[in-house]
CSV table of C-alpha atoms in Angstrom, one decimal:
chain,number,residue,atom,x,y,z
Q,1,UNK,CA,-27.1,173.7,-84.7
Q,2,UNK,CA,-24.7,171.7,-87.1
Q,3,UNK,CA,-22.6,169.7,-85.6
Q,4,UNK,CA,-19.1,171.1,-85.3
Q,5,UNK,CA,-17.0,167.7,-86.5
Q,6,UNK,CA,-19.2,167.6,-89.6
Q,7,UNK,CA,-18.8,171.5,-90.3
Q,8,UNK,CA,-15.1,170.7,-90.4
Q,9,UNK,CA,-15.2,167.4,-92.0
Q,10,UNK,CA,-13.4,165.6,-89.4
Q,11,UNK,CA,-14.2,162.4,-86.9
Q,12,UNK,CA,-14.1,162.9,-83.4
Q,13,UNK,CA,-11.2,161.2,-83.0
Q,14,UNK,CA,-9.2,163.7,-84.9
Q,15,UNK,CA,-6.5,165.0,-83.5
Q,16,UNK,CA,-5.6,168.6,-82.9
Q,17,UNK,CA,-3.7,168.7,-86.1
Q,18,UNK,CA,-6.3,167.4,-88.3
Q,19,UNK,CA,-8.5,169.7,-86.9
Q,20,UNK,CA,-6.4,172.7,-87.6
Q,21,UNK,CA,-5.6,171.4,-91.3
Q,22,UNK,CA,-8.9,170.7,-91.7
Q,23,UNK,CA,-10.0,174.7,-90.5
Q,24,UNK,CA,-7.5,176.2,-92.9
Q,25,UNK,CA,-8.8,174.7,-96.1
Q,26,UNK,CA,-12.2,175.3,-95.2
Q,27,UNK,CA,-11.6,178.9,-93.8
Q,28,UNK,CA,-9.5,179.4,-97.2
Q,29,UNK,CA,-12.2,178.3,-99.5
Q,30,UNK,CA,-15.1,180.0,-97.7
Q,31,UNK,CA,-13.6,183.2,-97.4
Q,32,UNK,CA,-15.9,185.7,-97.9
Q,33,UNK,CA,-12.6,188.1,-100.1
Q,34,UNK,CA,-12.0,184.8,-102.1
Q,35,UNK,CA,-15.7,183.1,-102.0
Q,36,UNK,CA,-18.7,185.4,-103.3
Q,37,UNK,CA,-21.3,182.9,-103.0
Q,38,UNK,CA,-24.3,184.9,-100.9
Q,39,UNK,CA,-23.8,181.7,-98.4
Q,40,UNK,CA,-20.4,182.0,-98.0
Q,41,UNK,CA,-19.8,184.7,-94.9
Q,42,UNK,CA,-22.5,182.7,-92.9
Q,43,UNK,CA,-20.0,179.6,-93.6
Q,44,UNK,CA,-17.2,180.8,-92.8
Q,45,UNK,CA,-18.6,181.9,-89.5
Q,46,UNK,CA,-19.7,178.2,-89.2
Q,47,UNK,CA,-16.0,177.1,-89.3
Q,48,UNK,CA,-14.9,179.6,-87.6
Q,49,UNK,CA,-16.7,178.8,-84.4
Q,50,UNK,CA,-16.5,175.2,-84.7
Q,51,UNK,CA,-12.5,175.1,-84.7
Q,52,UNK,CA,-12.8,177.5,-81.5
Q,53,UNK,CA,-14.5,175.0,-80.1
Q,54,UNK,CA,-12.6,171.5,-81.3
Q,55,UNK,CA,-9.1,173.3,-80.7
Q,56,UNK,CA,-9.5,173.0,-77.1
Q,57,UNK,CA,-9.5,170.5,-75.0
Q,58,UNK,CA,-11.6,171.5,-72.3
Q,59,UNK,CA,-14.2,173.2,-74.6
Q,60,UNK,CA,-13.9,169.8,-77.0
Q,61,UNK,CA,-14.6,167.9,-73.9
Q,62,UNK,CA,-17.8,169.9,-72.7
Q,63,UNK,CA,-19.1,169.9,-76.4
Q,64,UNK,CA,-18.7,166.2,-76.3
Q,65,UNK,CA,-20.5,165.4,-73.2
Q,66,UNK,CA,-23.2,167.4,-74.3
Q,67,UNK,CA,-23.5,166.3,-77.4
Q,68,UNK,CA,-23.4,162.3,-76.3
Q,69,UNK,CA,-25.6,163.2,-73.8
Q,70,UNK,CA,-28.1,164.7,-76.2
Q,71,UNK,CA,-27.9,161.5,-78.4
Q,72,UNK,CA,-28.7,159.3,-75.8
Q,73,UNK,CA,-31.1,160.9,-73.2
Q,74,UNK,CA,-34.3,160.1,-72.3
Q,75,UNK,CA,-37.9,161.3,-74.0
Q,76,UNK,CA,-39.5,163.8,-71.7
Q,77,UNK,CA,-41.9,162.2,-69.8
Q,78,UNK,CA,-45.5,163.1,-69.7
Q,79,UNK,CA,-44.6,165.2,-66.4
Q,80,UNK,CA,-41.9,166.8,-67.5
Q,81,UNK,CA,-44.2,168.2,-70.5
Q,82,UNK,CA,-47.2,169.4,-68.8
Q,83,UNK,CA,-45.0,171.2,-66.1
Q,84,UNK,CA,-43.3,172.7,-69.3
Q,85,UNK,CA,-46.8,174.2,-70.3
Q,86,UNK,CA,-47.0,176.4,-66.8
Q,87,UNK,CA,-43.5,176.8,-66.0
Q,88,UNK,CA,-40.7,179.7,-66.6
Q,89,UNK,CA,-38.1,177.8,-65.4
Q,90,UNK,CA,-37.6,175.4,-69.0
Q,91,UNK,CA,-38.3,178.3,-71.4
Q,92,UNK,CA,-36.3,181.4,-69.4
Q,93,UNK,CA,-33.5,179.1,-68.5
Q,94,UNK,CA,-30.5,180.8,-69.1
Q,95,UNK,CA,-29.0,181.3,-72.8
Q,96,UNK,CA,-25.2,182.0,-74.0
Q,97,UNK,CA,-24.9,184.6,-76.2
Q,98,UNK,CA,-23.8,184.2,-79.8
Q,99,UNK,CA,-20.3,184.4,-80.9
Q,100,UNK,CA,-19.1,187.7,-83.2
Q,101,UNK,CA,-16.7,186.8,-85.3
Q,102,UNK,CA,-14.5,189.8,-87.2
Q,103,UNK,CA,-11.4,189.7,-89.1
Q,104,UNK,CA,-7.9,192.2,-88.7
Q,105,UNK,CA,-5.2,192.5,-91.7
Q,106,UNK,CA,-1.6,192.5,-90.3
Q,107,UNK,CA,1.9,192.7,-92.1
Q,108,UNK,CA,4.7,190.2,-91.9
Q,109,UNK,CA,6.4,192.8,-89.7
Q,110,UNK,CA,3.8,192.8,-87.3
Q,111,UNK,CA,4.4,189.5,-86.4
Q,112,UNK,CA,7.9,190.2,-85.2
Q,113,UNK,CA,6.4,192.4,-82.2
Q,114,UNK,CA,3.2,191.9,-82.1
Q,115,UNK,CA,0.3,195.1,-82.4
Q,116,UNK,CA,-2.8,196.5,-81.8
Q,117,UNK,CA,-6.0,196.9,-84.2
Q,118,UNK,CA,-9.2,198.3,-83.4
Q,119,UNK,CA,-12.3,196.8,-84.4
Q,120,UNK,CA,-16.3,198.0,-84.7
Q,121,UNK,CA,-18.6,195.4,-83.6
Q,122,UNK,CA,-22.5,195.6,-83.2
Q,123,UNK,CA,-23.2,193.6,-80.0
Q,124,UNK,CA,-26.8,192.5,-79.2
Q,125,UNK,CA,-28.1,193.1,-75.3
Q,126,UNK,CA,-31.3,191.8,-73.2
Q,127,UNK,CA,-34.0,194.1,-74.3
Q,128,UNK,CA,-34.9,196.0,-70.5
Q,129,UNK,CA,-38.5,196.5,-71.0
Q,130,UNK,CA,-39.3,192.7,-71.5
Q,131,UNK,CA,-36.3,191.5,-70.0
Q,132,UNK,CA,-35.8,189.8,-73.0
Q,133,UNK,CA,-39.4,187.7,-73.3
Q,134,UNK,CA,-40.0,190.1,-76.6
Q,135,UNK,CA,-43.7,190.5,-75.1
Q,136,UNK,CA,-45.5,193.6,-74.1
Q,137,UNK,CA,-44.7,194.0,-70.0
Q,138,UNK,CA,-42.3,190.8,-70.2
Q,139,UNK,CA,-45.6,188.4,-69.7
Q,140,UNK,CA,-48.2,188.7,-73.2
Q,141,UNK,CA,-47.0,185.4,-74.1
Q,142,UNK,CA,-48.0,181.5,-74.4
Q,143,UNK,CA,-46.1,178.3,-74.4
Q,144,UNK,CA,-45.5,177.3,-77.7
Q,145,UNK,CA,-47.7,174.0,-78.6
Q,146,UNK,CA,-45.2,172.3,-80.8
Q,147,UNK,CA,-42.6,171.9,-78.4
Q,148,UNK,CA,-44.2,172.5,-75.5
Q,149,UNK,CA,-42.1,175.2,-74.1
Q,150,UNK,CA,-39.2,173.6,-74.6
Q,151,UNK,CA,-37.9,175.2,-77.7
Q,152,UNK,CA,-36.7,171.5,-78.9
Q,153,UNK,CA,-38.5,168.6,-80.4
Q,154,UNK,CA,-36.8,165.0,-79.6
Q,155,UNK,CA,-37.4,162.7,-81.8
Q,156,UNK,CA,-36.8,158.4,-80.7
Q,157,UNK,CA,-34.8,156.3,-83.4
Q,158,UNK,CA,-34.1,152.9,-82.7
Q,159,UNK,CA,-29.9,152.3,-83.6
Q,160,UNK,CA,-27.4,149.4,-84.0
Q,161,UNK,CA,-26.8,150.0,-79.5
Q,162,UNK,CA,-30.5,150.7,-78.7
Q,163,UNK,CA,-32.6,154.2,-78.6
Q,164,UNK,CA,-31.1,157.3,-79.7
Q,165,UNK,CA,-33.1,160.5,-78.8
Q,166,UNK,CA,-32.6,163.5,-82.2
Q,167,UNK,CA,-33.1,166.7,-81.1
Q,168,UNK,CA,-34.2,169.9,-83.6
Q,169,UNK,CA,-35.0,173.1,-82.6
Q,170,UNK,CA,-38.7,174.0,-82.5
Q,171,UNK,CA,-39.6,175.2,-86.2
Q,172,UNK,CA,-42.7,177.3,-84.9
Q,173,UNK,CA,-41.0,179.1,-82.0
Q,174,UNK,CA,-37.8,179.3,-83.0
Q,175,UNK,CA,-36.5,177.5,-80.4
Q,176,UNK,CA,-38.1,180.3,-77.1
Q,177,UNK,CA,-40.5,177.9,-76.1
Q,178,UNK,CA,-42.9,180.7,-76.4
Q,179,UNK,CA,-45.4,182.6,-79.0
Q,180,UNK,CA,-45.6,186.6,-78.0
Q,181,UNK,CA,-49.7,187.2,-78.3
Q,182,UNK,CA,-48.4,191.4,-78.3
Q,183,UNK,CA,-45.0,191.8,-79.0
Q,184,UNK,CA,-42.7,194.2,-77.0
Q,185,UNK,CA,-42.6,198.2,-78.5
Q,186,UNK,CA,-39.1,198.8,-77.4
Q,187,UNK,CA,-37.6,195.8,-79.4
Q,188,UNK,CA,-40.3,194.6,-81.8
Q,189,UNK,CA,-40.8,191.4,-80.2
Q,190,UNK,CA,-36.5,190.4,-80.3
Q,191,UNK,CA,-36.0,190.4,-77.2
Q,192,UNK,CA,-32.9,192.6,-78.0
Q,193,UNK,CA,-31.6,195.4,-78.5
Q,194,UNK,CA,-27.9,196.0,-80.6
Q,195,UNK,CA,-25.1,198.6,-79.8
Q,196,UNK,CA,-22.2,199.3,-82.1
Q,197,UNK,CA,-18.9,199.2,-80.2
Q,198,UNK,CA,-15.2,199.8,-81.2
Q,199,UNK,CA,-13.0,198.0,-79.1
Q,200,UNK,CA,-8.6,197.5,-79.6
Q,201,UNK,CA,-7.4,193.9,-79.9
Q,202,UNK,CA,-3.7,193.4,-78.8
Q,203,UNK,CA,-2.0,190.3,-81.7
Q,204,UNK,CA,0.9,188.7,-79.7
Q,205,UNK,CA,4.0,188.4,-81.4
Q,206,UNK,CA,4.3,185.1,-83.5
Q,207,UNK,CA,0.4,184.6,-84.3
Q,208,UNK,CA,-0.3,182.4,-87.4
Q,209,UNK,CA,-1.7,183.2,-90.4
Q,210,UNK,CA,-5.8,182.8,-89.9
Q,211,UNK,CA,-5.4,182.0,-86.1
Q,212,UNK,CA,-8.4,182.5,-83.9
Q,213,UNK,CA,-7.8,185.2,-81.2
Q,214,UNK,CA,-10.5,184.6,-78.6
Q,215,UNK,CA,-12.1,187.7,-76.8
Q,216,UNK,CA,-14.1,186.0,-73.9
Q,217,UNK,CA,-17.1,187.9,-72.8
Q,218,UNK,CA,-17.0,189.9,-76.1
Q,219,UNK,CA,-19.7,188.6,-78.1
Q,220,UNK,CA,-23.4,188.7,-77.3
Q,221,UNK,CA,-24.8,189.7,-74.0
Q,222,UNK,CA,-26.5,186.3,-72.7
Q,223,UNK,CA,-30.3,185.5,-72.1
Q,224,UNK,CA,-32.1,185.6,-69.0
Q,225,UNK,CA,-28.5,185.2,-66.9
Q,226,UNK,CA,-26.6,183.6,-69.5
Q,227,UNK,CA,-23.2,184.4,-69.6
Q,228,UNK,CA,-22.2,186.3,-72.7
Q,229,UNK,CA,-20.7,184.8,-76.2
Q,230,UNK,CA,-17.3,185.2,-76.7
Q,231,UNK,CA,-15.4,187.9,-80.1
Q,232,UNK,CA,-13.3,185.6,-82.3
Q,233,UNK,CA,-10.8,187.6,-84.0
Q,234,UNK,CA,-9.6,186.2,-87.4
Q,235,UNK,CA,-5.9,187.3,-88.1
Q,236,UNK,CA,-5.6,187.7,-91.5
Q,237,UNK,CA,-1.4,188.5,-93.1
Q,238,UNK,CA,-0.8,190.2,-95.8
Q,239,UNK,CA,1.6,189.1,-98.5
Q,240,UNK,CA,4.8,190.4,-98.4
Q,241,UNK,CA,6.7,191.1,-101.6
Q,242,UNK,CA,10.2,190.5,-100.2
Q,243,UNK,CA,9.7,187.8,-97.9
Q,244,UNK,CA,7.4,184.1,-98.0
Q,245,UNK,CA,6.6,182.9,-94.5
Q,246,UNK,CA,7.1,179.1,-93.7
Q,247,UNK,CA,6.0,178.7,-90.4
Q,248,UNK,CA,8.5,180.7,-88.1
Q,249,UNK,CA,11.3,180.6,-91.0
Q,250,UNK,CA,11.0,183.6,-93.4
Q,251,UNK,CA,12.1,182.7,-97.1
Q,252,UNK,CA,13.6,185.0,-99.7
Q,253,UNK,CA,15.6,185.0,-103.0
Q,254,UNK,CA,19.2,187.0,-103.6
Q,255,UNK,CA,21.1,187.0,-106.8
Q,256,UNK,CA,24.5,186.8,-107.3
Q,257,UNK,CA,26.9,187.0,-110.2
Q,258,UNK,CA,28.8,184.4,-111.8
Q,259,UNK,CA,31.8,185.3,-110.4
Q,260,UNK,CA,30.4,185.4,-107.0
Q,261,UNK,CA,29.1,182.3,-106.9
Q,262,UNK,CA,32.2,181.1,-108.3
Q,263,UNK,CA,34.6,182.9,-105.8
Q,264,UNK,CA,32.6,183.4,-103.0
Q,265,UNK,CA,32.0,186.8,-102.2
Q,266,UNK,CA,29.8,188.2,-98.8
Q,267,UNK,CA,26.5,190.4,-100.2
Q,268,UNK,CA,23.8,192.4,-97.6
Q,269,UNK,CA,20.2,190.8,-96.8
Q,270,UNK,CA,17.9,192.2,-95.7
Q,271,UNK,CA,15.5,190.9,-93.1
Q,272,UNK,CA,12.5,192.0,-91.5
Q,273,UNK,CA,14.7,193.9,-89.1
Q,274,UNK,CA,17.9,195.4,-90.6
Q,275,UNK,CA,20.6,194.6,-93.4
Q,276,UNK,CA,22.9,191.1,-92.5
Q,277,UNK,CA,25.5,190.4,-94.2
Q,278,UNK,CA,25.4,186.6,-95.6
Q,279,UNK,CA,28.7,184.8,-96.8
Q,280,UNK,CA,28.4,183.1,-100.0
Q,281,UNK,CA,30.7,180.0,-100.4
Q,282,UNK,CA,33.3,179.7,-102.6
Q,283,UNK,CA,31.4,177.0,-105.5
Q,284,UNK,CA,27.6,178.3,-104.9
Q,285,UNK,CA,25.4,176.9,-107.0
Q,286,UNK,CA,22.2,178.0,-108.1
Q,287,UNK,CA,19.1,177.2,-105.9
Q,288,UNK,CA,21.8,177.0,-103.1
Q,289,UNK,CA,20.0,177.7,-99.6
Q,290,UNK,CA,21.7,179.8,-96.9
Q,291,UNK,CA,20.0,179.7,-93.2
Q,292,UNK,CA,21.0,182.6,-90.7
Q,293,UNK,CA,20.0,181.6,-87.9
Q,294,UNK,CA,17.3,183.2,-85.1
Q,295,UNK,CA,16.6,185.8,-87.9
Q,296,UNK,CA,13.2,184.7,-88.7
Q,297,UNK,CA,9.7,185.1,-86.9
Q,298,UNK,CA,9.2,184.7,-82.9
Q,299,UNK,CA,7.6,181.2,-81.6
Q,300,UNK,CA,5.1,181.3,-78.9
Q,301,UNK,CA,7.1,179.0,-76.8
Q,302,UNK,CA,9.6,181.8,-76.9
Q,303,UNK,CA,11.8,180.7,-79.9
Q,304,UNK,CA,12.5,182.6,-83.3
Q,305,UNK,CA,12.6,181.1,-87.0
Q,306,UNK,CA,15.6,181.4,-89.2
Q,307,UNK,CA,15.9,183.2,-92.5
Q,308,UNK,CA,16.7,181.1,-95.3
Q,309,UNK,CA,18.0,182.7,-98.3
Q,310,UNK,CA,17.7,180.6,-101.8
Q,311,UNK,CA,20.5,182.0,-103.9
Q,312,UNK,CA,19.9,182.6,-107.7
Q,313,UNK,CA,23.0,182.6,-110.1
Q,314,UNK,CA,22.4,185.0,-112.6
Q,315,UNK,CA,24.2,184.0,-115.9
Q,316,UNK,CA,25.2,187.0,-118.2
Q,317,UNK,CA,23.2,187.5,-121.0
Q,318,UNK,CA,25.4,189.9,-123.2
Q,319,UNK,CA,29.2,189.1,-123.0
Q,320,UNK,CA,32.0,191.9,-124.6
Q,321,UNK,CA,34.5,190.1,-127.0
Q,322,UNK,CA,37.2,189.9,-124.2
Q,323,UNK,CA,34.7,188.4,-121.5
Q,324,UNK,CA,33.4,185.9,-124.3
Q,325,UNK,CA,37.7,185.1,-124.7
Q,326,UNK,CA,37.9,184.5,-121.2
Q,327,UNK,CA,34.9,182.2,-120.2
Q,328,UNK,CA,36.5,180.2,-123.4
Q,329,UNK,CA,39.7,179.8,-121.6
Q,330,UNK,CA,37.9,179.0,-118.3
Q,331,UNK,CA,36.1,176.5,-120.6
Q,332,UNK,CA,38.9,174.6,-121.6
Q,333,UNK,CA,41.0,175.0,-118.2
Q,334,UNK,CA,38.5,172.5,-117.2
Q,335,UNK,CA,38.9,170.6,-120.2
Q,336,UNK,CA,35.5,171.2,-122.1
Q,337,UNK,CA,35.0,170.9,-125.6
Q,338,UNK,CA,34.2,174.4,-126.8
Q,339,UNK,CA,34.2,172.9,-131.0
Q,340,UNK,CA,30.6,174.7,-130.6
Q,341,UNK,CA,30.3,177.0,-127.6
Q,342,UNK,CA,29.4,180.4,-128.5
Q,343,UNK,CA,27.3,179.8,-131.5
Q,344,UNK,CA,23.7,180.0,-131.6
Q,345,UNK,CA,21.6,178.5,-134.8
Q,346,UNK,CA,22.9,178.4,-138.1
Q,347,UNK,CA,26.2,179.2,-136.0
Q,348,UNK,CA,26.0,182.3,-135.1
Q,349,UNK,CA,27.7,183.6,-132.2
Q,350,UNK,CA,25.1,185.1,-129.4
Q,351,UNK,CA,27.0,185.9,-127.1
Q,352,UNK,CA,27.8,189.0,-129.7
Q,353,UNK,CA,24.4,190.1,-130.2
């Protein structure tokens, strides 16, 4: 199994925002809609349940443990590896289940209140006839002599602080400790069985974009008493063609006149709920922002975003003789030189065209 910090690309002493940067550039470039490279689904997967680990603590800290106790424990003994040989109790120990990870497309909107989508999964079970062994009658089966029964090789490295035990999973077993002399009709020697299951998944309001819901107990059923893997639900949003997200704020354009931005004038908004009206200040200038407040997306802590409106001036393009007269006057209220407003190349006037 690849370590989850180097699936990510960060150190363990990243920090949980690191970690979720790090996740959202990977899951982006790896997805399988925007990546087609055959390897690229099984990646994503790879990230996908390496942030769900990292991003919490008490999950980070259990991975950890493990993981430093891995690196530095101690060579089976000689014991330990003959007892291996005629002992259940180091190959049938019990299992986890794998993680299933799927995917849901929302809306914008949906974020506001939150919603439901239903999702297929195929979920793998214990076979019942070999109670998962994947040998005729649960029993037509040897230790493996690789590993021993184990299902893990350890390898001793000598390290800048002393010995450091590597540990693989068995190439020749596949990591079950065991070789099936008759494999098991029901399940072909698997050990499993699969089930395809549709299931709904409720989004709470205010869920970010590619955000890990986790299902516990969801995934696959666990072996020999393991408990089961968990369903991690990838939230995918859909762009929106009125309205960018920016965390909980929701960004949009309007457009004004000239004389509106001049005068000030009050124009209707839409948001993701209704129509607001927005006052536009006397003087507006183009690229002019305009928050209204609580008007954006909900927060899980029980906030809401603000809708910030950029404001676009939109400068006429085609002016009648009397309009051109007057934005000449305007022109030289404020004291502009006008010697060569108006004319276009070769002094032609455009505004007439």
């Amino acid at each position: 199994m690849q370590d989850h910090y180097e699936v990510l690309g960060v150190g363990r002493d990243a920090g949980p925002d690191e970690i979720r940067s790090a996740y959202r550039t990977l899951a982006r470039e790896y997805h399988p809609d925007r990546n087609k490279d055959p390897g690229a689904a099984e990646r994503f997967k790879t990230i996908v349940e390496a942030y769900e680990v990292l991003r919490e603590p008490e999950r980070r800290a259990e991975y950890d443990a493990l993981q430093e106790h891995r690196r530095t424990g101690a060579v089976m003994d000689s014991f330990e590896d003959l007892f291996s040989v005629f002992s259940d109790r180091s190959r049938d120990r019990p299992r986890r289940g794998g993680n299933i990870v799927v995917e849901v497309m929302i809306d914008l909107r949906d974020i506001l209140t939150g919603t439901t989508r239903e999702v297929t999964i195929t979920r793998q079970f214990t076979c019942p006839v070999c109670s998962g062994t994947g040998a005729a009658g649960g029993v037509a089966y040897h230790a493996c002599p690789k590993c021993r029964g184990w299902g893990e090789i350890r390898y001793r490295s000598a390290t800048g602080s002393g010995i450091a035990t590597n540990i693989e999973t068995c190439s020749k077993c596949r990591g079950t400790g065991r070789i099936i002399d008759e494999p098991c009709e029901a399940c072909g020697g698997d050990g499993v069985g699969e089930i395809t299951v549709s299931m709904p998944i409720e989004i709470p309001p205010g869920v970010e974009p590619d955000e890990v819901l986790n299902v516990r107990g969801s995934g696959h059923e666990g072996r020999f008493g393991g408990e089961p893997g968990d369903l991690l639900v990838v939230v995918r949003v859909r762009e929106d063609v009125a309205f960018e997200r920016d965390g909980s704020d929701i960004l949009q354009t309007a457009h004004v006149t000239f004389s509106q931005a001049a005068l000030g004038d009050s124009i209707p908004v839409r948001t993701l709920e209704s129509i607001v009206d927005v006052r536009i200040p006397p003087g507006t200038q183009s690229g002019t922002v305009i928050t209204v407040p609580k008007k954006g997306l909900p927060t899980k802590e029980g906030g809401r975003g603000d809708l910030r409106v950029e404001i676009i001036v939109d400068t006429p393009k085609r002016l009648t003789p009397r309009a051109r007269r007057l934005f000449l006057e305007l022109a030289e209220e404020y004291g502009e030189d006008t010697t060569h407003m108006g004319k276009g190349r070769g002094g032609t006037r455009f505004w007439m065209r």
